[in-house]
Short mmCIF file of C-alpha atoms in Angstrom, two decimals:
data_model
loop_
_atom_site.label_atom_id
_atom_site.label_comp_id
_atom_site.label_asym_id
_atom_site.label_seq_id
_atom_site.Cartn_x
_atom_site.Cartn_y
_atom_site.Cartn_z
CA UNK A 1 26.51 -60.32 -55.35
CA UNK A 2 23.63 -61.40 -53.83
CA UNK A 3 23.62 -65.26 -53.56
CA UNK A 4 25.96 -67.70 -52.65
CA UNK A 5 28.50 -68.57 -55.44
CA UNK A 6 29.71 -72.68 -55.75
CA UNK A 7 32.90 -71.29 -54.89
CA UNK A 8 31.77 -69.85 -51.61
CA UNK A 9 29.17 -72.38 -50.26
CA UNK A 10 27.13 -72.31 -47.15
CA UNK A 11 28.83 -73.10 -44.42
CA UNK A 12 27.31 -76.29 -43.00
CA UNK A 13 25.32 -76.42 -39.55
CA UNK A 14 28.04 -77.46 -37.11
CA UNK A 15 30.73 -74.29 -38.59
CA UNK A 16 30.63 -71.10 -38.07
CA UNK A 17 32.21 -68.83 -41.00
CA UNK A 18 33.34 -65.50 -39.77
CA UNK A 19 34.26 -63.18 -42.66
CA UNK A 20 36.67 -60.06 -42.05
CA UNK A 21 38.28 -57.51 -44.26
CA UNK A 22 41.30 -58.55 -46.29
CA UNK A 23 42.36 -55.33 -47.25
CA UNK A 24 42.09 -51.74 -46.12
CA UNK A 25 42.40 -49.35 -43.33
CA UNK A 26 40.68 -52.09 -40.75
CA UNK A 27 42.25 -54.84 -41.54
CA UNK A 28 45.26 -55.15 -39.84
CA UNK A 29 43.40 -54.21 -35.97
CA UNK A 30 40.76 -56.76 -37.06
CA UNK A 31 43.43 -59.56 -37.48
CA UNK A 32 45.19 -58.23 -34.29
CA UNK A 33 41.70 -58.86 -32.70
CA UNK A 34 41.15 -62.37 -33.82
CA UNK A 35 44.59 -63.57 -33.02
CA UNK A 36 43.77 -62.02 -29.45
CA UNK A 37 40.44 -63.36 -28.58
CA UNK A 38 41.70 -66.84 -29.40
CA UNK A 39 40.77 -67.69 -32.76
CA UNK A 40 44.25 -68.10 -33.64
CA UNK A 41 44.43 -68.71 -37.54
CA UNK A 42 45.72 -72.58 -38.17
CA UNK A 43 47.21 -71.17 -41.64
CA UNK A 44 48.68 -68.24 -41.93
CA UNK A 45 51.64 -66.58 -43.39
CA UNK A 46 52.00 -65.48 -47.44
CA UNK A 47 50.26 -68.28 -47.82
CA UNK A 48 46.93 -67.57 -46.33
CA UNK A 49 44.31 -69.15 -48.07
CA UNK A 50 41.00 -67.31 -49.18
CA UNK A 51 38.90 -69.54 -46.09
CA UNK A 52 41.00 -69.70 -43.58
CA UNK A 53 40.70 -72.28 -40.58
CA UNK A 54 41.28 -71.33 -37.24
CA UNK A 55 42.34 -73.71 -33.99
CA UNK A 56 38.45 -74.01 -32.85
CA UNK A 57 37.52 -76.36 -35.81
CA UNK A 58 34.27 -75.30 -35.46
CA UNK A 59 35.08 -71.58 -36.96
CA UNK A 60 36.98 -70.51 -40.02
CA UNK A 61 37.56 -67.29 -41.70
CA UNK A 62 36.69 -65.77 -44.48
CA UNK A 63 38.81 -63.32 -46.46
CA UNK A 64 36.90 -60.52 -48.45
CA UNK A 65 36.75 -56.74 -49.58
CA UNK A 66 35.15 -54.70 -46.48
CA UNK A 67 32.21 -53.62 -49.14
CA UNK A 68 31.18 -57.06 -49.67
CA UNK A 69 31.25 -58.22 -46.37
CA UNK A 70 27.17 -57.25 -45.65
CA UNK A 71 26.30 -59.28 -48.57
CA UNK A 72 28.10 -62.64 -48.14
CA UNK A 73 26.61 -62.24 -44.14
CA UNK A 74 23.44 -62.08 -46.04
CA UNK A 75 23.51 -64.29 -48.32
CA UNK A 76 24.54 -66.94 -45.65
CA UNK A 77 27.95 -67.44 -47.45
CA UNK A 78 28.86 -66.43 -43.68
CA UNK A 79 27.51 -66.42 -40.64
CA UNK A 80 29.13 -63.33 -39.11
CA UNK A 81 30.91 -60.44 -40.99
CA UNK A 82 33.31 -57.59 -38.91
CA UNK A 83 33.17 -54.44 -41.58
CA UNK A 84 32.82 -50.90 -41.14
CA UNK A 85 29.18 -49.33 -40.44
CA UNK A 86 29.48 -47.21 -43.63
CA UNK A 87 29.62 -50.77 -45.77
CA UNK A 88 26.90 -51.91 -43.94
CA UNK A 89 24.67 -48.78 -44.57
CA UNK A 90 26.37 -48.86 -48.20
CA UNK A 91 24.85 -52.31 -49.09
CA UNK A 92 21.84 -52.31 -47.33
CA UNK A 93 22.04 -55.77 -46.60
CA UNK A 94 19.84 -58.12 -44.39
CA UNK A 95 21.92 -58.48 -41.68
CA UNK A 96 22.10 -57.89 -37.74
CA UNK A 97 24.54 -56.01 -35.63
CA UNK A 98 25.67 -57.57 -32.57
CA UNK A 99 28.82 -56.05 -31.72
CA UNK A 100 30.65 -52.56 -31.46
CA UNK A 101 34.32 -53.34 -31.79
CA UNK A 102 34.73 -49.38 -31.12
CA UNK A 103 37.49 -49.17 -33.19
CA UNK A 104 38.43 -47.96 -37.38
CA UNK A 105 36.62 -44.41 -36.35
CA UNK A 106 35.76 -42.53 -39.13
CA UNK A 107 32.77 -40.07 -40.21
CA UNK A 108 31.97 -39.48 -43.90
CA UNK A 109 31.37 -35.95 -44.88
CA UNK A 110 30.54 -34.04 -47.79
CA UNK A 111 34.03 -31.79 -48.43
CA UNK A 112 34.40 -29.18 -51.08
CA UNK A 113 37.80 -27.49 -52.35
CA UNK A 114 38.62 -24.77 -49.83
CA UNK A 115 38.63 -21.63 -52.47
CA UNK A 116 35.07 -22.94 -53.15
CA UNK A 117 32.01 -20.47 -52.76
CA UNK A 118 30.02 -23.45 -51.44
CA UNK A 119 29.36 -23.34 -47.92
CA UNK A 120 26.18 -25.73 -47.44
CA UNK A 121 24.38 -28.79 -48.81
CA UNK A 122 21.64 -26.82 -50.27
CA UNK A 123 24.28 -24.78 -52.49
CA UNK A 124 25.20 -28.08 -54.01
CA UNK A 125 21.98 -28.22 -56.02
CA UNK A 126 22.58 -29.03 -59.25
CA UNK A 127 26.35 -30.24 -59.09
CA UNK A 128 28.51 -33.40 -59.13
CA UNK A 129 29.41 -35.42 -56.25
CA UNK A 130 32.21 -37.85 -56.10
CA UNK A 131 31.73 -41.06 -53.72
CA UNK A 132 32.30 -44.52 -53.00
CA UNK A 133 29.47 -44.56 -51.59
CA UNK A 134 26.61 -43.79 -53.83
CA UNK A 135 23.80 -45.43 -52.27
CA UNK A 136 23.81 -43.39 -48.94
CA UNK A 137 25.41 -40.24 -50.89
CA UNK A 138 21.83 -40.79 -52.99
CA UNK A 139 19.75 -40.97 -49.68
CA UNK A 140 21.93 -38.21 -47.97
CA UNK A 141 20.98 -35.62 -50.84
CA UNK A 142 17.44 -36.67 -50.98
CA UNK A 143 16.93 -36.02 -47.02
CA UNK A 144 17.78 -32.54 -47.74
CA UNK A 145 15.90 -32.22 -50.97
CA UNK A 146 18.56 -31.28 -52.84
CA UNK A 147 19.12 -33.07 -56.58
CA UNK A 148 22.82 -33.71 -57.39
CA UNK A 149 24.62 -35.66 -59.95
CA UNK A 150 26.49 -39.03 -57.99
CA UNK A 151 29.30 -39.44 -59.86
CA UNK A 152 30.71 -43.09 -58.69
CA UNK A 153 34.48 -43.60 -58.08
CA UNK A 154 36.81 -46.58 -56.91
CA UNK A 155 39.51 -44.55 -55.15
CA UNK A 156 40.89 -41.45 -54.52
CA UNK A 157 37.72 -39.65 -54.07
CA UNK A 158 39.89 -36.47 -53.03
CA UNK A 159 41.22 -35.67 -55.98
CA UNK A 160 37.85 -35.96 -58.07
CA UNK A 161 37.51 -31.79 -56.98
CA UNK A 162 40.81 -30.48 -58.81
CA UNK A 163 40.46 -32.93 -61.55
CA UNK A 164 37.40 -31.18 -62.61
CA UNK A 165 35.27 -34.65 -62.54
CA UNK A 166 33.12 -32.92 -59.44
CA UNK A 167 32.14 -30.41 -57.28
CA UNK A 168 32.65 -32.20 -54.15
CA UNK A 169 33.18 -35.00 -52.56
CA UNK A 170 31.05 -37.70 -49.57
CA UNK A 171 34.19 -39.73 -48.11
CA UNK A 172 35.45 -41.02 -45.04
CA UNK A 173 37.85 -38.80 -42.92
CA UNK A 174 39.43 -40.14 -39.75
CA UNK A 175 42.00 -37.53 -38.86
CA UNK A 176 41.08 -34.69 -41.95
CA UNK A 177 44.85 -34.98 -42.56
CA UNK A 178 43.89 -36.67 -46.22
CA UNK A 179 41.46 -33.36 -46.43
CA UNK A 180 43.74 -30.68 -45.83
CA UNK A 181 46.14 -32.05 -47.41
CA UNK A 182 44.51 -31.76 -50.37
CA UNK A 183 42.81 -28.41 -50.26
CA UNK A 184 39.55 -29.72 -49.18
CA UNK A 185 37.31 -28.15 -46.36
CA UNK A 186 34.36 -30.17 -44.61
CA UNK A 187 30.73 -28.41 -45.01
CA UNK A 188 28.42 -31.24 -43.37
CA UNK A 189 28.63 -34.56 -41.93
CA UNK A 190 26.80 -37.96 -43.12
CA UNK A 191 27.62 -40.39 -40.55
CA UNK A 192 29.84 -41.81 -37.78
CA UNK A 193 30.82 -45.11 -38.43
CA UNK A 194 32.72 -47.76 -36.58
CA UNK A 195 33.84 -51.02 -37.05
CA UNK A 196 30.82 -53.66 -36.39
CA UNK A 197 30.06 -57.61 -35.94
CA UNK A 198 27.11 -58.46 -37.97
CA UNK A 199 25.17 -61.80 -38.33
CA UNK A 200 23.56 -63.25 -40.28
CA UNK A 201 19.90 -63.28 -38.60
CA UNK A 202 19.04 -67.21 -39.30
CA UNK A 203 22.52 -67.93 -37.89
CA UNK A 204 21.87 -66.13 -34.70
CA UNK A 205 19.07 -68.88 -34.04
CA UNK A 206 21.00 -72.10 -35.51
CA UNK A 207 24.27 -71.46 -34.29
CA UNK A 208 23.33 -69.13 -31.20
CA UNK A 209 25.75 -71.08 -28.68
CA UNK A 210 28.78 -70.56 -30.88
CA UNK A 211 28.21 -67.38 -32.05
CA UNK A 212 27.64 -66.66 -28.37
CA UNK A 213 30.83 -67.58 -27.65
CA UNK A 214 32.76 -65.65 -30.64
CA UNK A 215 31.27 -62.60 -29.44
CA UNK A 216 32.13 -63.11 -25.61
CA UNK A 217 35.83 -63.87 -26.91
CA UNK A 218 36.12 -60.85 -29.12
CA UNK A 219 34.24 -58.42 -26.05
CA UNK A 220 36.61 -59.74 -23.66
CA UNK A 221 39.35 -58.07 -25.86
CA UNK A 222 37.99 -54.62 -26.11
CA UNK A 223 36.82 -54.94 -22.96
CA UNK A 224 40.78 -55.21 -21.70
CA UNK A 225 41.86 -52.22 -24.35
CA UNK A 226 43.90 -49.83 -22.28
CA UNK A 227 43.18 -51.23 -19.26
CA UNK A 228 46.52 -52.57 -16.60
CA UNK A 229 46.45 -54.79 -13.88
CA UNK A 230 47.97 -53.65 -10.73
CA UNK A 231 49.27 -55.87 -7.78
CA UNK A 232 51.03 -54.69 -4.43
CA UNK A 233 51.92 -55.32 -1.14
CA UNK A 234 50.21 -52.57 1.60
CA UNK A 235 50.61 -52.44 4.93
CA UNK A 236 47.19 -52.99 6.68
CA UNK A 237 47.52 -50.34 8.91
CA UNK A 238 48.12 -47.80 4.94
CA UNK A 239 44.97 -49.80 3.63
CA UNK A 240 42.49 -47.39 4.06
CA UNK A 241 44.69 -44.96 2.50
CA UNK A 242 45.60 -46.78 -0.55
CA UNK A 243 41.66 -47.91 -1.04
CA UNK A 244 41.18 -43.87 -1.25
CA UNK A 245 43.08 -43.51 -4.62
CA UNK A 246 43.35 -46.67 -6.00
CA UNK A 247 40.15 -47.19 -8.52
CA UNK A 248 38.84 -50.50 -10.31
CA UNK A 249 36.37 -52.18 -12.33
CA UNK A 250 34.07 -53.33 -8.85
CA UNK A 251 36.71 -52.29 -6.05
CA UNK A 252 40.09 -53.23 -5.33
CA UNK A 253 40.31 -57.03 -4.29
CA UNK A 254 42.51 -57.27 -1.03
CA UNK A 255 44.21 -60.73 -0.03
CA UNK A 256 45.86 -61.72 3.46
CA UNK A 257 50.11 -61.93 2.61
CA UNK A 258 51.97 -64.63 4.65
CA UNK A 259 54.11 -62.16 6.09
CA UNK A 260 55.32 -61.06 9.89
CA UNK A 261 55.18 -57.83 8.57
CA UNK A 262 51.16 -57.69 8.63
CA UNK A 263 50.81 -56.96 4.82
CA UNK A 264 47.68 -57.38 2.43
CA UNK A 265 47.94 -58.10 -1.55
CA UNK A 266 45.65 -55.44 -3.15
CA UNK A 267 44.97 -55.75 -6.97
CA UNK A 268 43.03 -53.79 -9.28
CA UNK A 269 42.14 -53.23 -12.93
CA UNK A 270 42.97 -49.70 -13.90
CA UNK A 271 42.90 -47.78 -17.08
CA UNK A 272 46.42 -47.87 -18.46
CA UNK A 273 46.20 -43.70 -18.83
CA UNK A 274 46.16 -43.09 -15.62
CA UNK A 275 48.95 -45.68 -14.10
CA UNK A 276 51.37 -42.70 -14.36
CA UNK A 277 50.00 -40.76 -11.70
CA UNK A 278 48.82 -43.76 -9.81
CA UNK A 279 51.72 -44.83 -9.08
CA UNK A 280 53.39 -42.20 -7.31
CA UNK A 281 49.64 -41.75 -5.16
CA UNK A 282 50.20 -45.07 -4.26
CA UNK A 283 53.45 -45.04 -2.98
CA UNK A 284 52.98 -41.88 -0.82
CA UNK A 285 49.75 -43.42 0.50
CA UNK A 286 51.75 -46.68 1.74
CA UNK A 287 52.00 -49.35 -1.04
CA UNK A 288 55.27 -51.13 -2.42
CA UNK A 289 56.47 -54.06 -4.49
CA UNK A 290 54.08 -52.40 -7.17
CA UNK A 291 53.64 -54.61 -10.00
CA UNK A 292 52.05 -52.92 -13.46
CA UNK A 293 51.00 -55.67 -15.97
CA UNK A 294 48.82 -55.54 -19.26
CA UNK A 295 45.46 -57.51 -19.49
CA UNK A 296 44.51 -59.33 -22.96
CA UNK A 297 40.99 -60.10 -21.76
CA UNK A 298 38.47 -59.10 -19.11
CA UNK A 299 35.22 -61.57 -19.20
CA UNK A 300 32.40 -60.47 -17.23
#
C-alpha cells in the first residue's frame, strides 16, 4: 500500500486525520489516551465506524492494522499515525516522529530454543529465521554479516522453532513470559521500541496549528501519568518544615487560608509512588486536612 485508495481519500485542508491501531497489544492504552486528551470519539460503541469523528470537528480517526499505519501517514491518507517504533522501522515509510507516548514497551530480539547449541548471531549463519518483521530482520543480519534464510510469518512467531519451520526467531518480547514459556532463550537484541506519533511531513507545515494542538493535548496526558495532586492546610509557623519534604514539579505553591488559626494552603504535584510515604512525613512535619487527588493533564 503505497498510495491513497478512493476508499481512503486525502483528508481535505481544514481536517486533520489521526490514524491509530485497531487491533493489537497497543490498542486499547491508545484509545484510553485519546478519550483522555479530549478527542472524545462522537461514535463509538460496536458500532464504530472505520473513520471515526471525534467532538473537535476538525479531527477524525482513523482505524487501521498497527503495520500499516507508517504508510497511510505517508501516503497522506492521514496526517498523523500513533504505531509502534518497530512498524515504523518495519515499513520504512516517509514519515516524521513527533511524539514519544512512552508507553507499549517492547524490544525485539533474536531467541533460539533453549536446548539449542546456538549462542550468538554469527552461529546463525546459514539457518532460518522466523519474523514478522522481515525487512529489519534482513538489515539486522546484514549489519553483522551474517547470511540467513527470512522465513516470513503472520503470527505466532514462537512456535516457528519446535515446528521445525526455523532455527530461530526476531520478535517482540515485553515481559519474556511468551519466551519462556515456550522454551525459548534470548541471544541478542534488535531494538527498543515504543509507541510513537508520526506525521506526515507536508502536514506538519499545512496543518502545523492543529497538529500543534493534538500533540500538546496528548503530552499533557503522559505528562500527568502517575503523577497526584496534593492539597493541605499547614500551620505557618510548620511551613518550613513541610517545604523540607514535600517535592513538586517547580516548588510547592503556598496560599494565605481565611482562618484565625494562621494556616497556609500548600499544593503540589507529586509522583503518585511516593504519596505513601509522603503522607505520613507530612503529617509529622505539621500538615492536616490532606487531600490526595489524581491529575488527567499537566500543560506546561
Amino acid at each position: 500500500m503505497s498510495k491513497p485508495s478512493s476508499r481512503h481519500p486525502v483528508p481535505g485542508p481544514g481536517l486533520v486525520r489521526l490514524a491509530i491501531p485497531n487491533k493489537g497489544r497497543i490498542a486499547q492504552p491508545i484509545n484510553e489516551l485519546i478519550e483522555k486528551s479530549g478527542l472524545h470519539l462522537a461514535e463509538g460503541g460496536s458500532e464504530r465506524r472505520l473513520i471515526t469523528r471525534t467532538r473537535d470537528p476538525n479531527v477524525e480517526i482513523l482505524f487501521a492494522r498497527p503495520i500499516d499505519i507508517p504508510e497511510y501517514v505517508a501516503s497522506g491518507v492521514a496526517d498523523l499515525g500513533i504505531t509502534g517504533r518497530d512498524m515504523v522501522m518495519e515499513r520504512g515509510s516517509m514519515v516524521e516522529q513527533v511524539l514519544d507516548l512512552q508507553t507499549g514497551r517492547a524490544t525485539l530480539v533474536v531467541a533460539v530454543p533453549e536446548e539449542s547449541d546456538i549462542e550468538t548471531v554469527a552461529d546463525l549463519a546459514g539457518a532460518k529465521v522466523a519474523t514478522e518483521f522481515p525487512s529489519i530482520t534482513r538489515s539486522f543480519f546484514a549489519g553483522h554479516g551474517v547470511a540467513v534464510t527470512i522465513v516470513t510469518v503472520g503470527g505466532a512467531c514462537e512456535a516457528t522453532p519446535h515446528l521445525g519451520i526455523a532455527d530461530a526467531i526476531v520478535d517482540l518480547s515485553s515481559s519474556g513470559t511468551t519466551l519462556r514459556t515456550n522454551h525459548l532463550r534470548v541471544i541478542d537484541e534488535v531494538l527498543a521500541s515504543t509507541t510513537i506519533l508520526v506525521a506526515n511531513p507536508a502536514s506538519l507545515t499545512a496543518k502545523r496549528e492543529k497538529i500543534d494542538e493534538i500533540v500538546l493535548a496528548l503530552e499533557s496526558v503522559i505528562r500527568a501519568k502517575g503523577q497526584c495532586y496534593l492539597m493541605m492546610n499547614v500551620h505557618r509557623s510548620a511551613l518550613a518544615d513541610v517545604r523540607e519534604v514535600l517535592p513538586g514539579l517547580s516548588g510547592p505553591t503556598v496560599m494565605d487560608v481565611a482562618s484565625d488559626e494562621n494556616l497556609v494552603a500548600v499544593h503540589a504535584v507529586v509522583k503518585e509512588e511516593r504519596v505513601y510515604q509522603l503522607i505520613n512525613q507530612l503529617k509529622r512535619a505539621g500538615a492536616k486536612d490532606i487531600l490526595v487527588m489524581p491529575i488527567e493533564r499537566i500543560i506546561r
